[in-house]
PDB file of C-alpha atoms in Angstrom:
ATOM      1  CA  MET I   7       6.284  13.038  -3.538  1.00 84.00           C
ATOM      2  CA  ARG I   8       2.892  11.890  -2.354  1.00 94.00           C
ATOM      3  CA  ILE I   9       2.846  10.171   1.048  1.00 97.00           C
ATOM      4  CA  ILE I  10       0.123   7.584   1.643  1.00 97.00           C
ATOM      5  CA  PRO I  11      -0.185   6.260   5.204  1.00 97.00           C
ATOM      6  CA  VAL I  12      -0.573   2.516   5.688  1.00 96.00           C
ATOM      7  CA  LEU I  13      -3.108   0.839   7.965  1.00 97.00           C
ATOM      8  CA  ASP I  14      -2.465  -2.906   8.351  1.00 94.00           C
ATOM      9  CA  LEU I  15      -5.625  -4.547   9.705  1.00 96.00           C
ATOM     10  CA  LYS I  16      -5.788  -7.785  11.662  1.00 94.00           C
ATOM     11  CA  GLY I  17      -8.583  -8.814  14.003  1.00 91.00           C
ATOM     12  CA  GLY I  18     -10.287  -5.446  13.579  1.00 91.00           C
ATOM     13  CA  GLN I  19      -7.249  -3.496  14.813  1.00 94.00           C
ATOM     14  CA  VAL I  20      -4.300  -1.707  13.245  1.00 96.00           C
ATOM     15  CA  VAL I  21      -1.140  -3.764  13.677  1.00 94.00           C
ATOM     16  CA  ARG I  22       2.526  -2.912  13.273  1.00 83.00           C
ATOM     17  CA  ALA I  23       4.056  -4.718  10.313  1.00 74.00           C
ATOM     18  CA  GLU I  24       7.407  -6.444  10.645  1.00 70.00           C
ATOM     19  CA  GLN I  25       9.202  -7.528   7.458  1.00 59.00           C
ATOM     20  CA  GLY I  26       6.232  -9.494   6.124  1.00 56.00           C
ATOM     21  CA  ARG I  27       6.302 -11.910   9.077  1.00 64.00           C
ATOM     22  CA  ARG I  28       2.583 -11.672   9.663  1.00 64.00           C
ATOM     23  CA  ASP I  29       2.519 -14.098  12.590  1.00 67.00           C
ATOM     24  CA  ARG I  30       4.511 -11.477  14.529  1.00 68.00           C
ATOM     25  CA  TYR I  31       2.202  -8.532  13.838  1.00 73.00           C
ATOM     26  CA  ARG I  32       0.731  -7.071  17.032  1.00 82.00           C
ATOM     27  CA  PRO I  33      -1.686  -4.167  17.711  1.00 90.00           C
ATOM     28  CA  ILE I  34       0.122  -0.939  17.077  1.00 94.00           C
ATOM     29  CA  ILE I  35       1.391   1.237  19.917  1.00 93.00           C
ATOM     30  CA  THR I  36       1.798   4.791  18.678  1.00 96.00           C
ATOM     31  CA  PRO I  37       1.974   8.282  20.177  1.00 97.00           C
ATOM     32  CA  LEU I  38      -0.566   9.334  17.554  1.00 98.00           C
ATOM     33  CA  SER I  39      -3.426   7.345  19.085  1.00 97.00           C
ATOM     34  CA  ALA I  40      -4.571   6.062  22.457  1.00 97.00           C
ATOM     35  CA  SER I  41      -5.625   2.748  20.908  1.00 97.00           C
ATOM     36  CA  ALA I  42      -5.169   0.526  17.864  1.00 97.00           C
ATOM     37  CA  GLU I  43      -8.769   1.152  16.718  1.00 98.00           C
ATOM     38  CA  VAL I  44      -8.672   1.979  13.039  1.00 97.00           C
ATOM     39  CA  VAL I  45     -10.410   5.371  13.081  1.00 98.00           C
ATOM     40  CA  ALA I  46      -8.405   6.489  16.118  1.00 98.00           C
ATOM     41  CA  VAL I  47      -5.160   5.674  14.308  1.00 98.00           C
ATOM     42  CA  ALA I  48      -6.349   7.287  11.075  1.00 98.00           C
ATOM     43  CA  GLU I  49      -7.344  10.444  12.948  1.00 98.00           C
ATOM     44  CA  GLY I  50      -3.951  10.454  14.664  1.00 98.00           C
ATOM     45  CA  LEU I  51      -2.239  10.303  11.294  1.00 98.00           C
ATOM     46  CA  ARG I  52      -4.445  13.122  10.055  1.00 98.00           C
ATOM     47  CA  GLY I  53      -3.218  15.130  13.026  1.00 97.00           C
ATOM     48  CA  LEU I  54       0.144  15.189  11.224  1.00 97.00           C
ATOM     49  CA  HIS I  55      -1.273  16.084   7.821  1.00 97.00           C
ATOM     50  CA  PRO I  56      -4.735  16.079   6.181  1.00 97.00           C
ATOM     51  CA  PHE I  57      -4.094  12.862   4.287  1.00 97.00           C
ATOM     52  CA  SER I  58      -6.797  12.214   1.700  1.00 96.00           C
ATOM     53  CA  THR I  59      -5.822   8.596   0.949  1.00 97.00           C
ATOM     54  CA  PHE I  60      -4.966   5.568   3.086  1.00 98.00           C
ATOM     55  CA  TYR I  61      -3.572   2.223   1.990  1.00 98.00           C
ATOM     56  CA  ILE I  62      -5.226  -0.718   3.748  1.00 97.00           C
ATOM     57  CA  ALA I  63      -3.791  -4.216   3.934  1.00 95.00           C
ATOM     58  CA  ASP I  64      -6.619  -6.444   5.187  1.00 96.00           C
ATOM     59  CA  LEU I  65      -4.383  -9.203   6.462  1.00 94.00           C
ATOM     60  CA  ASP I  66      -7.259 -11.411   7.566  1.00 95.00           C
ATOM     61  CA  ALA I  67      -8.790 -11.337   4.095  1.00 95.00           C
ATOM     62  CA  ILE I  68      -5.397 -11.849   2.426  1.00 94.00           C
ATOM     63  CA  GLU I  69      -4.851 -14.973   4.543  1.00 91.00           C
ATOM     64  CA  GLY I  70      -8.327 -16.367   3.853  1.00 92.00           C
ATOM     65  CA  ARG I  71     -10.162 -15.286   6.982  1.00 93.00           C
ATOM     66  CA  ALA I  72     -13.204 -13.014   7.263  1.00 95.00           C
ATOM     67  CA  PRO I  73     -12.439  -9.527   5.920  1.00 95.00           C
ATOM     68  CA  ASN I  74     -12.379  -6.449   8.162  1.00 96.00           C
ATOM     69  CA  GLU I  75     -15.528  -4.952   6.625  1.00 95.00           C
ATOM     70  CA  ASP I  76     -16.582  -3.169   9.808  1.00 96.00           C
ATOM     71  CA  ALA I  77     -13.253  -1.366  10.091  1.00 96.00           C
ATOM     72  CA  LEU I  78     -13.460  -0.280   6.445  1.00 96.00           C
ATOM     73  CA  SER I  79     -17.006   0.972   6.991  1.00 95.00           C
ATOM     74  CA  ARG I  80     -15.872   3.078   9.932  1.00 96.00           C
ATOM     75  CA  LEU I  81     -13.136   4.639   7.822  1.00 97.00           C
ATOM     76  CA  ARG I  82     -15.672   5.501   5.110  1.00 95.00           C
ATOM     77  CA  GLU I  83     -17.821   7.228   7.747  1.00 95.00           C
ATOM     78  CA  MET I  84     -15.041   9.585   8.873  1.00 96.00           C
ATOM     79  CA  PRO I  85     -15.431  13.318   8.309  1.00 92.00           C
ATOM     80  CA  GLN I  86     -13.951  14.066   4.884  1.00 93.00           C
ATOM     81  CA  PRO I  87     -13.942  10.327   4.064  1.00 95.00           C
ATOM     82  CA  PRO I  88     -10.584   9.222   2.672  1.00 97.00           C
ATOM     83  CA  GLU I  89     -10.009   7.340  -0.540  1.00 97.00           C
ATOM     84  CA  LEU I  90      -9.052   3.800   0.438  1.00 98.00           C
ATOM     85  CA  TRP I  91      -6.567   1.673  -1.486  1.00 98.00           C
ATOM     86  CA  VAL I  92      -7.453  -1.803  -0.232  1.00 98.00           C
ATOM     87  CA  ASP I  93      -5.607  -5.092  -0.659  1.00 97.00           C
ATOM     88  CA  ALA I  94      -8.063  -7.711   0.578  1.00 97.00           C
ATOM     89  CA  GLY I  95      -6.587 -10.698  -1.214  1.00 96.00           C
ATOM     90  CA  LEU I  96      -9.161 -10.518  -4.011  1.00 96.00           C
ATOM     91  CA  ALA I  97      -8.743 -13.220  -6.651  1.00 95.00           C
ATOM     92  CA  SER I  98     -12.162 -13.550  -8.309  1.00 95.00           C
ATOM     93  CA  ASP I  99     -14.140 -11.727 -10.988  1.00 94.00           C
ATOM     94  CA  GLU I 100     -17.017 -11.155  -8.586  1.00 95.00           C
ATOM     95  CA  GLY I 101     -14.813  -9.750  -5.864  1.00 94.00           C
ATOM     96  CA  PHE I 102     -13.098  -7.258  -8.128  1.00 94.00           C
ATOM     97  CA  ALA I 103     -16.299  -6.227  -9.874  1.00 93.00           C
ATOM     98  CA  SER I 104     -17.914  -5.515  -6.501  1.00 94.00           C
ATOM     99  CA  ALA I 105     -14.877  -3.624  -5.177  1.00 95.00           C
ATOM    100  CA  LEU I 106     -14.568  -1.542  -8.339  1.00 94.00           C
ATOM    101  CA  GLY I 107     -18.181  -0.483  -7.873  1.00 92.00           C
ATOM    102  CA  THR I 108     -17.650   0.749  -4.294  1.00 93.00           C
ATOM    103  CA  PRO I 109     -17.342   4.547  -4.006  1.00 91.00           C
ATOM    104  CA  SER I 110     -14.018   5.908  -2.712  1.00 93.00           C
ATOM    105  CA  LEU I 111     -12.423   2.443  -2.818  1.00 96.00           C
ATOM    106  CA  CYS I 112      -9.600   1.447  -5.141  1.00 97.00           C
ATOM    107  CA  PRO I 113      -9.004  -2.315  -5.033  1.00 98.00           C
ATOM    108  CA  VAL I 114      -5.416  -3.493  -5.022  1.00 98.00           C
ATOM    109  CA  LEU I 115      -4.644  -6.625  -7.014  1.00 98.00           C
ATOM    110  CA  GLY I 116      -1.892  -8.196  -4.933  1.00 97.00           C
ATOM    111  CA  SER I 117       0.350 -10.496  -6.943  1.00 98.00           C
ATOM    112  CA  GLU I 118       0.712 -12.875  -3.986  1.00 96.00           C
ATOM    113  CA  SER I 119      -3.034 -13.643  -4.145  1.00 97.00           C
ATOM    114  CA  GLN I 120      -3.178 -14.452  -7.872  1.00 97.00           C
ATOM    115  CA  LEU I 121      -2.937 -17.832  -9.587  1.00 96.00           C
ATOM    116  CA  ASP I 122      -2.431 -16.377 -13.066  1.00 97.00           C
ATOM    117  CA  GLU I 123      -2.705 -13.118 -15.010  1.00 97.00           C
ATOM    118  CA  VAL I 124      -6.355 -13.573 -16.077  1.00 96.00           C
ATOM    119  CA  LEU I 125      -7.876 -11.107 -13.610  1.00 96.00           C
ATOM    120  CA  LEU I 126      -5.272  -8.461 -14.309  1.00 97.00           C
ATOM    121  CA  ARG I 127      -5.851  -8.747 -18.040  1.00 97.00           C
ATOM    122  CA  ARG I 128      -9.592  -8.464 -17.490  1.00 97.00           C
ATOM    123  CA  PHE I 129      -9.518  -5.345 -15.338  1.00 97.00           C
ATOM    124  CA  MET I 130      -6.194  -3.674 -16.236  1.00 96.00           C
ATOM    125  CA  SER I 131      -7.824  -0.735 -18.047  1.00 96.00           C
ATOM    126  CA  HIS I 132     -10.094   0.204 -15.144  1.00 96.00           C
ATOM    127  CA  PRO I 133      -8.896   3.551 -13.727  1.00 96.00           C
ATOM    128  CA  ASP I 134      -9.450   2.508 -10.101  1.00 97.00           C
ATOM    129  CA  LEU I 135      -7.449  -0.713 -10.224  1.00 97.00           C
ATOM    130  CA  ILE I 136      -4.003  -0.780  -8.592  1.00 98.00           C
ATOM    131  CA  LEU I 137      -1.449  -3.564  -9.069  1.00 98.00           C
ATOM    132  CA  SER I 138       0.850  -4.554  -6.222  1.00 98.00           C
ATOM    133  CA  LEU I 139       3.982  -6.457  -7.183  1.00 98.00           C
ATOM    134  CA  ASP I 140       4.745  -8.304  -3.942  1.00 96.00           C
ATOM    135  CA  PHE I 141       8.309  -9.212  -3.021  1.00 95.00           C
ATOM    136  CA  PHE I 142       9.056 -11.273   0.087  1.00 90.00           C
ATOM    137  CA  ALA I 143      12.439 -12.240   1.508  1.00 85.00           C
ATOM    138  CA  ASP I 144      12.542 -15.189  -0.915  1.00 87.00           C
ATOM    139  CA  GLY I 145      11.703 -13.067  -3.959  1.00 93.00           C
ATOM    140  CA  PHE I 146       8.652 -12.269  -6.062  1.00 96.00           C
ATOM    141  CA  ARG I 147       5.400 -13.806  -4.861  1.00 95.00           C
ATOM    142  CA  GLY I 148       2.882 -14.445  -7.615  1.00 97.00           C
ATOM    143  CA  PRO I 149       2.637 -15.487 -11.270  1.00 98.00           C
ATOM    144  CA  GLU I 150       5.755 -14.482 -13.195  1.00 97.00           C
ATOM    145  CA  ALA I 151       3.538 -13.148 -16.005  1.00 96.00           C
ATOM    146  CA  LEU I 152       2.454 -10.295 -13.725  1.00 97.00           C
ATOM    147  CA  LEU I 153       6.061  -9.209 -13.277  1.00 97.00           C
ATOM    148  CA  GLU I 154       7.358  -9.863 -16.771  1.00 96.00           C
ATOM    149  CA  ASN I 155       4.585  -8.260 -18.850  1.00 97.00           C
ATOM    150  CA  PRO I 156       4.371  -4.516 -18.134  1.00 98.00           C
ATOM    151  CA  ASP I 157       1.940  -4.171 -21.044  1.00 97.00           C
ATOM    152  CA  ILE I 158      -0.796  -5.559 -18.773  1.00 98.00           C
ATOM    153  CA  TRP I 159      -0.003  -3.277 -15.838  1.00 98.00           C
ATOM    154  CA  PRO I 160      -2.632  -0.659 -14.894  1.00 98.00           C
ATOM    155  CA  GLN I 161      -1.782   3.014 -14.482  1.00 98.00           C
ATOM    156  CA  ARG I 162      -0.772   2.593 -10.807  1.00 98.00           C
ATOM    157  CA  VAL I 163       1.778   0.001  -9.732  1.00 98.00           C
ATOM    158  CA  ILE I 164       2.949  -0.579  -6.156  1.00 98.00           C
ATOM    159  CA  VAL I 165       6.382  -2.125  -5.620  1.00 97.00           C
ATOM    160  CA  MET I 166       5.817  -3.865  -2.273  1.00 94.00           C
ATOM    161  CA  THR I 167       9.079  -5.035  -0.705  1.00 92.00           C
ATOM    162  CA  LEU I 168       7.808  -6.745   2.430  1.00 82.00           C
ATOM    163  CA  ALA I 169      11.245  -7.623   3.784  1.00 77.00           C
ATOM    164  CA  LYS I 170      11.863  -3.866   4.077  1.00 66.00           C
ATOM    165  CA  VAL I 171       8.617  -3.107   5.939  1.00 70.00           C
ATOM    166  CA  GLY I 172       9.314  -1.962   9.491  1.00 60.00           C
ATOM    167  CA  ALA I 173      13.010  -2.751   9.115  1.00 60.00           C
ATOM    168  CA  ALA I 174      14.323   0.850   8.989  1.00 67.00           C
ATOM    169  CA  SER I 175      16.735  -0.237   6.272  1.00 74.00           C
ATOM    170  CA  GLY I 176      15.695   2.102   3.471  1.00 87.00           C
ATOM    171  CA  PRO I 177      13.623   1.500   0.347  1.00 94.00           C
ATOM    172  CA  ASP I 178      14.531  -1.122  -2.239  1.00 93.00           C
ATOM    173  CA  PHE I 179      16.078   1.399  -4.632  1.00 95.00           C
ATOM    174  CA  PRO I 180      17.521  -1.122  -7.158  1.00 95.00           C
ATOM    175  CA  ARG I 181      14.190  -2.890  -7.600  1.00 95.00           C
ATOM    176  CA  LEU I 182      12.328   0.412  -7.824  1.00 97.00           C
ATOM    177  CA  ARG I 183      14.688   1.586 -10.576  1.00 97.00           C
ATOM    178  CA  GLU I 184      14.102  -1.668 -12.450  1.00 97.00           C
ATOM    179  CA  ILE I 185      10.300  -1.472 -12.207  1.00 97.00           C
ATOM    180  CA  LYS I 186      10.266   2.239 -13.042  1.00 98.00           C
ATOM    181  CA  ALA I 187      12.254   1.539 -16.204  1.00 97.00           C
ATOM    182  CA  LYS I 188       9.612  -0.983 -17.292  1.00 97.00           C
ATOM    183  CA  ALA I 189       6.600   1.081 -16.256  1.00 98.00           C
ATOM    184  CA  GLY I 190       6.815   3.875 -18.813  1.00 95.00           C
ATOM    185  CA  ASN I 191       4.476   6.712 -17.853  1.00 96.00           C
ATOM    186  CA  ARG I 192       2.688   4.707 -15.181  1.00 97.00           C
ATOM    187  CA  MET I 193       2.595   5.904 -11.571  1.00 98.00           C
ATOM    188  CA  VAL I 194       5.039   3.780  -9.530  1.00 98.00           C
ATOM    189  CA  ILE I 195       4.510   3.679  -5.758  1.00 98.00           C
ATOM    190  CA  ALA I 196       7.218   2.564  -3.327  1.00 97.00           C
ATOM    191  CA  ALA I 197       6.279   0.439  -0.328  1.00 95.00           C
ATOM    192  CA  GLY I 198       8.616  -0.717   2.393  1.00 88.00           C
ATOM    193  CA  GLY I 199      11.593   0.785   4.185  1.00 89.00           C
ATOM    194  CA  VAL I 200      11.013   4.549   3.985  1.00 93.00           C
ATOM    195  CA  ARG I 201      12.951   6.004   6.924  1.00 91.00           C
ATOM    196  CA  ASN I 202      13.014   9.748   6.511  1.00 94.00           C
ATOM    197  CA  GLU I 203      12.791  12.803   4.272  1.00 95.00           C
ATOM    198  CA  ALA I 204      16.055  11.935   2.516  1.00 95.00           C
ATOM    199  CA  ASP I 205      14.649   8.589   1.372  1.00 96.00           C
ATOM    200  CA  LEU I 206      11.566  10.303  -0.024  1.00 96.00           C
ATOM    201  CA  LEU I 207      13.639  12.893  -1.861  1.00 96.00           C
ATOM    202  CA  GLU I 208      15.765  10.148  -3.417  1.00 96.00           C
ATOM    203  CA  LEU I 209      12.628   8.269  -4.466  1.00 96.00           C
ATOM    204  CA  SER I 210      11.304  11.443  -6.041  1.00 95.00           C
ATOM    205  CA  SER I 211      14.567  11.886  -7.947  1.00 96.00           C
ATOM    206  CA  LEU I 212      14.030   8.413  -9.437  1.00 96.00           C
ATOM    207  CA  GLY I 213      10.598   9.389 -10.701  1.00 96.00           C
ATOM    208  CA  ILE I 214       8.696   7.473  -8.036  1.00 97.00           C
ATOM    209  CA  ALA I 215       5.339   9.192  -7.666  1.00 97.00           C
ATOM    210  CA  ALA I 216       4.317   8.159  -4.149  1.00 97.00           C
ATOM    211  CA  ALA I 217       5.335   6.132  -1.122  1.00 96.00           C
ATOM    212  CA  LEU I 218       3.354   3.994   1.288  1.00 96.00           C
ATOM    213  CA  VAL I 219       4.600   4.918   4.747  1.00 95.00           C
ATOM    214  CA  ALA I 220       3.882   3.813   8.310  1.00 93.00           C
ATOM    215  CA  THR I 221       6.784   3.541  10.774  1.00 92.00           C
ATOM    216  CA  SER I 222       8.407   6.899  10.059  1.00 93.00           C
ATOM    217  CA  LEU I 223       5.053   8.621  10.602  1.00 96.00           C
ATOM    218  CA  HIS I 224       4.428   6.906  13.926  1.00 95.00           C
ATOM    219  CA  ASP I 225       7.945   7.370  15.299  1.00 93.00           C
ATOM    220  CA  GLY I 226       8.120  11.038  14.310  1.00 94.00           C
ATOM    221  CA  THR I 227      11.019  10.698  11.885  1.00 94.00           C
ATOM    222  CA  LEU I 228       8.874  12.443   9.297  1.00 95.00           C
ATOM    223  CA  THR I 229       7.638  15.713  10.771  1.00 95.00           C
ATOM    224  CA  PRO I 230       4.487  17.611   9.778  1.00 96.00           C
ATOM    225  CA  ALA I 231       6.649  20.352   8.246  1.00 96.00           C
ATOM    226  CA  GLN I 232       8.558  17.847   6.114  1.00 95.00           C
ATOM    227  CA  ILE I 233       5.350  16.151   5.012  1.00 95.00           C
ATOM    228  CA  GLU I 234       3.851  19.485   4.033  1.00 94.00           C
ATOM    229  CA  ALA I 235       6.958  20.474   2.100  1.00 92.00           C
ATOM    230  CA  LEU I 236       7.009  17.177   0.223  1.00 90.00           C
ATOM    231  CA  ALA I 237       3.289  17.444  -0.524  1.00 82.00           C
ATOM    232  CA  ASP I 238       3.831  20.919  -1.987  1.00 68.00           C
ATOM    233  CA  LYS I 239       6.277  19.403  -4.472  1.00 61.00           C
ATOM    234  CA  SER I 240       3.855  16.667  -5.593  1.00 55.00           C
ATOM    235  CA  PRO I 241       2.479  16.841  -9.125  1.00 49.00           C
TER     236      PRO I 241
END
């Protein structure tokens, strides 16, 4: 089970997500870092484990404001620069083409930002593209074609259940089972609700390849020893 830490960016800082209610997100307070500055938080997370990949939700870009380019640049300048999975609300050919040409960056096509399936069809075979199927409290957010046509899914698919994020209520196991059954041999990544080692072991038993995790890393529920043990079991 691969663990990928999440960095939610807003106003140049890392914020703590709360069930997809983005108006409530505030700069993160964590024992892993003295500030909410993105590199400080990333380094704090790497103090738990030498994570090689981070998932970035650029909330400003997703909501139509200026993207957090400076914060992303600072992450790319870290020692042993991480691979960055970035959802920046991209919804244009030019945006995706540029992102796919950026070293160490894997653009995330978030369903909530799409008007139709055209972009996904155009780029679905690119090895760096990641699809995020976004579920809010009121259900799936995005064109139904993205959810109903697994033939156009790329090799990595995130199941993003935003109502579970920061809620300490456990992953959305029924939905993950449903998406995994449709995905075939694709890599399915769980996002939202991971509380502890037991949740990760259950996800692994379902064939889920990775999990995006934040709260349980910051609150110490997942220990360095547990993370290491889970990483040793990853394919």
